[in-house]
């Protein structure tokens, strides 16, 4: 379906007549291992680059014939080159400014530590100034419980405080913030949201899904300068992990920050952005108009930047027990009553939104975690594609943790018939969120969570990613988790029946990820004619024990043949 442009080992194999007509290379990488990730998973020793594109892949001797007096020679010294890695789902445009300017909590291991960090920020703030943070995970906390308003109130009597859980689907607001948002004990739960209450009926400060909205509307947004600075920082972090392209999800303001950096020639990262479409036909039509004004919907890249489509949320989070499922979630290992989660909004409205985008030729990426949500999403894609058969929109199911057999079969059909219905999964979740997921899942769900082997057996290709800042951005962790399915701390709560090999795992971050940003003819493999987006590693991932994959170290990263990262000695 995605034919390689040129799979020949030598430039001559692509029609260059002879040695006398061969162009001199701008750069060669020699004396190493080159994992092309092409259709045959071919391996070479060296490659050559000219004008930002690969012009030869093969032996050292063949590639060295293209060296001239001004050619840059990169001696790999036995190291391994792969295609630049692609993250098919992240929130880098927003996470960057959060990382730079807010309280960061992914490494917090106790409520007490979170409170200390909040107090340190409050002590420097003016009365009334918002204190915002992100990344706490109750599964990693010594107390093994939520962070509550009562934990924060003692150190923040005059400042509104909001600390968002690592999933982004629920947060803790202190009492000042709750008052400003007019959330009290008698405030009803909104549609598609939950206001958590204790046994006495008092609000705890935990707000889930649509209940976040009154608080979120009050938090001062990042400035354009802060957003640009954050993007540049995240791009540098991505390059240090061999990442050369991302599929981001955000809003018009994030697009503008990317656009400005791109126009200034400072965006050394390929970015394809999904625009959040909201929860109504009104918001969907408004976003479609914004997308058309900002960028062609045909995914034509302007430098390094393009629109990938629209994003819609079908449900919530498995950890929050708000994902829409057929069977009740567990809570602390026992059934959570009749709680099967819920759709984010009216499913029929969702279907109308997808139909509208489909009629406009715009791809849709839908967040869906629960099995009932996934069924609704793939059936929606199948229905609108049957109504108007269209090839190549590459609609995706973001996360796709718990598909039913019906969903799996429908994804396989959609990929084969319409080039659509691709899972965009985050294997790193198995590791990073692996302490918080099992208490909610139960043994039957755990065994079939993120079923990569089942996808593979059904001929389903997927793109992998991080959902950063929900989980660490390093793809090496996702590659390792795809193979080992190990939880932080060493447990194997999910089992290994759905594990895949390292060749498949790497492909999900390269050759299979490239089509999901509409760049399979440009990147994703190291073949003649492709752009020279390359990552260089200290070890060969195909040749080391699977347990060592998480410790791979990126040594160099290239975008269009330009060095964008070199590890300091």
Short mmCIF file of N, CA, C and O in Angstrom, two decimals, residues 39-134:
data_model
loop_
_atom_site.label_atom_id
_atom_site.label_comp_id
_atom_site.label_asym_id
_atom_site.label_seq_id
_atom_site.Cartn_x
_atom_site.Cartn_y
_atom_site.Cartn_z
N UNK A 39 11.05 -2.48 3.24
CA UNK A 39 10.08 -3.58 3.17
C UNK A 39 10.72 -4.93 3.49
O UNK A 39 10.04 -5.85 3.95
N UNK A 40 12.03 -5.06 3.24
CA UNK A 40 12.73 -6.31 3.52
C UNK A 40 13.53 -6.24 4.83
O UNK A 40 14.23 -7.19 5.18
N UNK A 41 13.41 -5.13 5.55
CA UNK A 41 14.17 -4.92 6.79
C UNK A 41 15.67 -5.10 6.52
O UNK A 41 16.40 -5.73 7.30
N UNK A 42 16.12 -4.51 5.41
CA UNK A 42 17.50 -4.67 4.98
C UNK A 42 18.48 -3.95 5.90
O UNK A 42 18.15 -2.95 6.53
N UNK A 43 19.69 -4.47 5.95
CA UNK A 43 20.76 -3.89 6.75
C UNK A 43 21.94 -3.56 5.85
O UNK A 43 22.26 -4.32 4.93
N UNK A 44 22.59 -2.43 6.10
CA UNK A 44 23.74 -2.00 5.31
C UNK A 44 24.85 -1.54 6.25
O UNK A 44 24.73 -1.60 7.48
N UNK A 45 25.96 -1.07 5.64
CA UNK A 45 27.09 -0.55 6.41
C UNK A 45 27.14 0.97 6.41
O UNK A 45 27.68 1.58 7.35
N UNK A 46 26.59 1.59 5.36
CA UNK A 46 26.83 3.02 5.16
C UNK A 46 25.72 3.62 4.33
O UNK A 46 24.94 2.92 3.68
N UNK A 47 25.65 4.95 4.35
CA UNK A 47 24.74 5.67 3.47
C UNK A 47 25.33 7.04 3.13
O UNK A 47 26.22 7.54 3.83
N UNK A 48 24.82 7.63 2.05
CA UNK A 48 25.30 8.94 1.59
C UNK A 48 24.13 9.88 1.44
O UNK A 48 23.01 9.47 1.09
N UNK A 49 24.40 11.17 1.67
CA UNK A 49 23.37 12.21 1.64
C UNK A 49 23.82 13.34 0.74
O UNK A 49 24.98 13.76 0.77
N UNK A 50 22.88 13.83 -0.07
CA UNK A 50 23.15 15.01 -0.88
C UNK A 50 21.87 15.83 -0.96
O UNK A 50 20.80 15.29 -1.23
N UNK A 51 21.97 17.14 -0.71
CA UNK A 51 20.80 18.00 -0.78
C UNK A 51 19.72 17.61 0.21
O UNK A 51 18.54 17.82 -0.05
N UNK A 52 20.13 17.05 1.34
CA UNK A 52 19.18 16.68 2.36
C UNK A 52 18.49 15.35 2.14
O UNK A 52 17.67 14.94 2.97
N UNK A 53 18.83 14.65 1.06
CA UNK A 53 18.20 13.36 0.77
C UNK A 53 19.25 12.26 0.66
O UNK A 53 20.42 12.53 0.37
N UNK A 54 18.81 11.05 0.89
CA UNK A 54 19.69 9.89 0.80
C UNK A 54 19.92 9.55 -0.67
O UNK A 54 18.96 9.40 -1.44
N UNK A 55 21.18 9.44 -1.06
CA UNK A 55 21.49 9.14 -2.46
C UNK A 55 22.15 7.77 -2.63
O UNK A 55 22.32 7.31 -3.76
N UNK A 56 22.53 7.13 -1.53
CA UNK A 56 23.09 5.78 -1.62
C UNK A 56 22.98 5.10 -0.27
O UNK A 56 23.13 5.74 0.77
N UNK A 57 22.72 3.81 -0.32
CA UNK A 57 22.74 2.97 0.87
C UNK A 57 23.42 1.67 0.48
O UNK A 57 23.04 1.05 -0.50
N UNK A 58 24.45 1.27 1.21
CA UNK A 58 25.13 0.04 0.83
C UNK A 58 26.37 -0.23 1.65
O UNK A 58 26.40 0.03 2.85
N UNK A 59 27.40 -0.72 0.97
CA UNK A 59 28.65 -1.05 1.65
C UNK A 59 29.48 0.20 1.84
O UNK A 59 29.28 1.23 1.19
N UNK A 60 30.46 0.10 2.74
CA UNK A 60 31.40 1.22 2.92
C UNK A 60 32.07 1.57 1.61
O UNK A 60 32.20 2.76 1.25
N UNK A 61 32.52 0.55 0.88
CA UNK A 61 33.27 0.80 -0.35
C UNK A 61 32.41 1.53 -1.37
O UNK A 61 32.87 2.49 -2.03
N UNK A 62 31.16 1.10 -1.52
CA UNK A 62 30.29 1.74 -2.51
C UNK A 62 29.98 3.17 -2.12
O UNK A 62 29.99 4.08 -2.98
N UNK A 63 29.72 3.42 -0.87
CA UNK A 63 29.37 4.77 -0.43
C UNK A 63 30.58 5.69 -0.47
O UNK A 63 30.48 6.87 -0.84
N UNK A 64 31.76 5.19 -0.14
CA UNK A 64 32.97 6.03 -0.15
C UNK A 64 33.32 6.50 -1.54
O UNK A 64 34.04 7.51 -1.69
N UNK A 65 32.83 5.84 -2.57
CA UNK A 65 33.08 6.32 -3.94
C UNK A 65 32.40 7.65 -4.22
O UNK A 65 32.69 8.31 -5.21
N UNK A 66 31.45 8.04 -3.35
CA UNK A 66 30.75 9.31 -3.53
C UNK A 66 31.38 10.44 -2.73
O UNK A 66 30.86 11.56 -2.71
N UNK A 67 32.47 10.17 -2.07
CA UNK A 67 33.13 11.18 -1.25
C UNK A 67 33.97 12.11 -2.12
O UNK A 67 34.73 11.67 -2.99
N UNK A 68 33.80 13.42 -1.89
CA UNK A 68 34.61 14.43 -2.56
C UNK A 68 35.38 15.24 -1.54
O UNK A 68 35.37 14.96 -0.34
N UNK A 69 36.02 16.30 -2.00
CA UNK A 69 36.89 17.09 -1.13
C UNK A 69 36.12 17.82 -0.03
O UNK A 69 36.70 18.17 1.01
N UNK A 70 34.82 18.05 -0.24
CA UNK A 70 34.04 18.79 0.75
C UNK A 70 33.00 17.91 1.46
O UNK A 70 32.14 18.41 2.18
N UNK A 71 33.07 16.62 1.24
CA UNK A 71 32.11 15.71 1.87
C UNK A 71 32.40 15.56 3.36
O UNK A 71 33.54 15.33 3.76
N UNK A 72 31.38 15.69 4.16
CA UNK A 72 31.50 15.42 5.59
C UNK A 72 31.43 13.92 5.81
O UNK A 72 30.47 13.27 5.38
N UNK A 73 32.44 13.36 6.46
CA UNK A 73 32.47 11.93 6.72
C UNK A 73 32.18 11.70 8.20
O UNK A 73 32.89 12.18 9.08
N UNK A 74 31.08 10.99 8.47
CA UNK A 74 30.71 10.63 9.83
C UNK A 74 31.08 9.17 10.03
O UNK A 74 30.47 8.28 9.43
N UNK A 75 32.09 8.93 10.86
CA UNK A 75 32.53 7.57 11.17
C UNK A 75 31.65 7.03 12.30
O UNK A 75 31.72 7.49 13.44
N UNK A 76 30.79 6.09 11.95
CA UNK A 76 29.89 5.53 12.96
C UNK A 76 30.63 4.69 14.01
O UNK A 76 30.10 4.47 15.10
N UNK A 77 31.82 4.22 13.67
CA UNK A 77 32.63 3.44 14.62
C UNK A 77 31.83 2.29 15.22
O UNK A 77 31.84 2.06 16.42
N UNK A 78 31.10 1.60 14.35
CA UNK A 78 30.35 0.43 14.78
C UNK A 78 28.98 0.73 15.34
O UNK A 78 28.24 -0.21 15.69
N UNK A 79 28.62 2.00 15.43
CA UNK A 79 27.29 2.34 15.95
C UNK A 79 26.21 2.07 14.90
O UNK A 79 26.52 1.72 13.77
N UNK A 80 24.97 2.26 15.28
CA UNK A 80 23.84 1.88 14.43
C UNK A 80 23.00 3.09 14.07
O UNK A 80 22.65 3.89 14.94
N UNK A 81 22.69 3.19 12.78
CA UNK A 81 21.80 4.25 12.29
C UNK A 81 20.43 3.65 11.98
O UNK A 81 20.33 2.57 11.40
N UNK A 82 19.39 4.37 12.39
CA UNK A 82 18.01 4.00 12.05
C UNK A 82 17.33 5.22 11.44
O UNK A 82 17.85 6.34 11.52
N UNK A 83 16.17 5.02 10.84
CA UNK A 83 15.39 6.21 10.46
C UNK A 83 15.11 7.06 11.70
O UNK A 83 15.01 6.54 12.82
N UNK A 84 15.00 8.36 11.51
CA UNK A 84 14.55 9.21 12.61
C UNK A 84 13.21 8.71 13.11
O UNK A 84 12.34 8.32 12.32
N UNK A 85 13.02 8.69 14.41
CA UNK A 85 11.81 8.13 15.00
C UNK A 85 10.67 9.14 14.95
O UNK A 85 10.89 10.36 14.93
N UNK A 86 9.46 8.63 14.93
CA UNK A 86 8.25 9.44 14.79
C UNK A 86 7.32 9.15 15.95
O UNK A 86 7.01 7.99 16.22
N UNK A 87 6.89 10.20 16.64
CA UNK A 87 5.92 10.07 17.73
C UNK A 87 4.56 10.43 17.16
O UNK A 87 4.31 11.58 16.80
N UNK A 88 3.64 9.46 17.09
CA UNK A 88 2.37 9.69 16.41
C UNK A 88 1.30 10.30 17.31
O UNK A 88 0.18 10.53 16.85
N UNK A 89 1.65 10.58 18.58
CA UNK A 89 0.66 11.27 19.40
C UNK A 89 1.34 11.93 20.60
O UNK A 89 1.89 11.26 21.47
N UNK A 90 1.30 13.26 20.61
CA UNK A 90 1.86 14.01 21.73
C UNK A 90 1.18 15.35 21.87
O UNK A 90 0.29 15.71 21.08
N UNK A 91 1.61 16.08 22.88
CA UNK A 91 1.07 17.41 23.16
C UNK A 91 2.22 18.36 23.43
O UNK A 91 2.25 19.09 24.42
N UNK A 92 3.20 18.37 22.53
CA UNK A 92 4.44 19.09 22.77
C UNK A 92 4.26 20.60 22.79
O UNK A 92 4.93 21.30 23.55
N UNK A 93 3.37 21.10 21.95
CA UNK A 93 3.17 22.54 21.90
C UNK A 93 2.66 23.12 23.20
O UNK A 93 2.96 24.26 23.55
N UNK A 94 1.89 22.33 23.94
CA UNK A 94 1.39 22.76 25.23
C UNK A 94 2.31 22.33 26.37
O UNK A 94 2.53 23.08 27.33
N UNK A 95 2.87 21.13 26.27
CA UNK A 95 3.68 20.60 27.36
C UNK A 95 4.96 21.40 27.56
O UNK A 95 5.46 21.51 28.68
N UNK A 96 5.49 21.97 26.48
CA UNK A 96 6.74 22.70 26.61
C UNK A 96 6.65 23.87 27.58
O UNK A 96 7.49 24.03 28.47
N UNK A 97 5.62 24.69 27.42
CA UNK A 97 5.47 25.82 28.33
C UNK A 97 5.14 25.34 29.74
O UNK A 97 5.57 25.95 30.73
N UNK A 98 4.39 24.24 29.86
CA UNK A 98 4.13 23.67 31.19
C UNK A 98 5.44 23.26 31.86
O UNK A 98 5.67 23.54 33.04
N UNK A 99 6.31 22.58 31.11
CA UNK A 99 7.57 22.12 31.67
C UNK A 99 8.45 23.29 32.11
O UNK A 99 9.18 23.20 33.09
N UNK A 100 8.41 24.37 31.36
CA UNK A 100 9.26 25.51 31.66
C UNK A 100 8.74 26.37 32.80
O UNK A 100 9.53 26.89 33.60
N UNK A 101 7.42 26.52 32.91
CA UNK A 101 6.88 27.56 33.77
C UNK A 101 5.97 27.07 34.89
O UNK A 101 5.56 27.86 35.73
N UNK A 102 5.64 25.78 34.92
CA UNK A 102 4.72 25.28 35.94
C UNK A 102 5.39 24.25 36.84
O UNK A 102 6.54 23.86 36.62
N UNK A 103 4.67 23.80 37.84
CA UNK A 103 5.16 22.77 38.76
C UNK A 103 5.09 21.42 38.05
O UNK A 103 4.02 21.03 37.55
N UNK A 104 6.20 20.70 37.99
CA UNK A 104 6.22 19.41 37.32
C UNK A 104 6.28 18.30 38.37
O UNK A 104 7.07 18.35 39.31
N UNK A 105 5.44 17.26 38.17
CA UNK A 105 5.25 16.25 39.20
C UNK A 105 5.44 14.80 38.76
O UNK A 105 5.18 13.89 39.56
N UNK A 106 5.88 14.51 37.53
CA UNK A 106 5.97 13.10 37.13
C UNK A 106 6.87 12.26 38.02
O UNK A 106 6.67 11.04 38.13
N UNK A 107 7.85 12.88 38.67
CA UNK A 107 8.77 12.11 39.52
C UNK A 107 8.38 12.16 41.00
O UNK A 107 9.11 11.63 41.85
N UNK A 108 7.25 12.77 41.33
CA UNK A 108 6.82 12.86 42.73
C UNK A 108 6.42 11.48 43.24
O UNK A 108 5.68 10.75 42.58
N UNK A 109 6.88 11.14 44.44
CA UNK A 109 6.60 9.82 44.99
C UNK A 109 5.75 9.86 46.25
O UNK A 109 5.53 8.81 46.87
N UNK A 110 5.26 11.04 46.64
CA UNK A 110 4.40 11.12 47.82
C UNK A 110 3.57 12.40 47.77
O UNK A 110 3.94 13.38 47.10
N UNK A 111 2.46 12.38 48.48
CA UNK A 111 1.65 13.58 48.63
C UNK A 111 2.47 14.68 49.29
O UNK A 111 2.41 15.85 48.90
N UNK A 112 3.25 14.30 50.29
CA UNK A 112 4.07 15.29 51.00
C UNK A 112 5.03 16.00 50.06
O UNK A 112 5.23 17.22 50.17
N UNK A 113 5.61 15.26 49.11
CA UNK A 113 6.52 15.88 48.15
C UNK A 113 5.78 16.86 47.25
O UNK A 113 6.27 17.97 46.95
N UNK A 114 4.59 16.50 46.79
CA UNK A 114 3.79 17.41 45.97
C UNK A 114 3.49 18.69 46.74
O UNK A 114 3.64 19.81 46.22
N UNK A 115 3.07 18.54 47.99
CA UNK A 115 2.74 19.71 48.81
C UNK A 115 3.96 20.59 49.01
O UNK A 115 3.86 21.83 48.96
N UNK A 116 5.13 19.99 49.20
CA UNK A 116 6.35 20.79 49.36
C UNK A 116 6.63 21.60 48.09
O UNK A 116 7.01 22.78 48.16
N UNK A 117 6.44 20.99 46.92
CA UNK A 117 6.70 21.71 45.67
C UNK A 117 5.69 22.83 45.46
O UNK A 117 6.04 23.91 44.97
N UNK A 118 4.45 22.57 45.81
CA UNK A 118 3.43 23.62 45.69
C UNK A 118 3.76 24.77 46.63
O UNK A 118 3.68 25.95 46.26
N UNK A 119 4.14 24.46 47.87
CA UNK A 119 4.47 25.51 48.84
C UNK A 119 5.63 26.36 48.34
O UNK A 119 5.62 27.60 48.48
N UNK A 120 6.64 25.72 47.77
CA UNK A 120 7.79 26.48 47.27
C UNK A 120 7.37 27.46 46.18
O UNK A 120 7.89 28.59 46.12
N UNK A 121 6.39 27.06 45.36
CA UNK A 121 5.92 27.97 44.31
C UNK A 121 5.03 29.07 44.91
O UNK A 121 5.11 30.23 44.50
N UNK A 122 4.19 28.70 45.85
CA UNK A 122 3.32 29.68 46.49
C UNK A 122 4.14 30.75 47.20
O UNK A 122 3.81 31.95 47.17
N UNK A 123 5.22 30.34 47.87
CA UNK A 123 6.06 31.29 48.61
C UNK A 123 6.64 32.39 47.72
O UNK A 123 6.96 33.47 48.21
N UNK A 124 6.76 32.11 46.43
CA UNK A 124 7.32 33.09 45.49
C UNK A 124 6.23 33.84 44.72
O UNK A 124 6.55 34.76 43.96
N UNK A 125 4.98 33.44 44.90
CA UNK A 125 3.88 34.00 44.11
C UNK A 125 3.21 35.16 44.83
O UNK A 125 3.28 35.28 46.06
N UNK A 126 2.53 35.97 44.05
CA UNK A 126 1.71 37.04 44.62
C UNK A 126 0.37 36.45 45.05
O UNK A 126 -0.10 35.46 44.48
N UNK A 127 -0.28 37.03 46.07
CA UNK A 127 -1.62 36.56 46.43
C UNK A 127 -2.56 36.60 45.23
O UNK A 127 -2.57 37.58 44.47
N UNK A 128 -3.30 35.54 45.03
CA UNK A 128 -4.23 35.48 43.91
C UNK A 128 -3.64 34.91 42.64
O UNK A 128 -4.39 34.59 41.70
N UNK A 129 -2.33 34.78 42.56
CA UNK A 129 -1.69 34.23 41.37
C UNK A 129 -1.94 32.72 41.28
O UNK A 129 -1.85 32.00 42.28
N UNK A 130 -2.27 32.23 40.09
CA UNK A 130 -2.55 30.81 39.90
C UNK A 130 -1.27 29.99 39.98
O UNK A 130 -0.24 30.35 39.40
N UNK A 131 -1.36 28.87 40.69
CA UNK A 131 -0.26 27.90 40.77
C UNK A 131 -0.73 26.65 40.05
O UNK A 131 -1.72 26.01 40.44
N UNK A 132 -0.04 26.31 38.99
CA UNK A 132 -0.48 25.23 38.11
C UNK A 132 0.62 24.16 38.04
O UNK A 132 1.81 24.48 37.99
N UNK A 133 0.21 22.91 38.05
CA UNK A 133 1.17 21.82 37.94
C UNK A 133 0.57 20.64 37.19
O UNK A 133 -0.63 20.56 36.95
N UNK A 134 1.42 19.68 36.84
CA UNK A 134 0.99 18.56 36.00
C UNK A 134 1.83 17.33 36.31
O UNK A 134 3.03 17.45 36.55
#
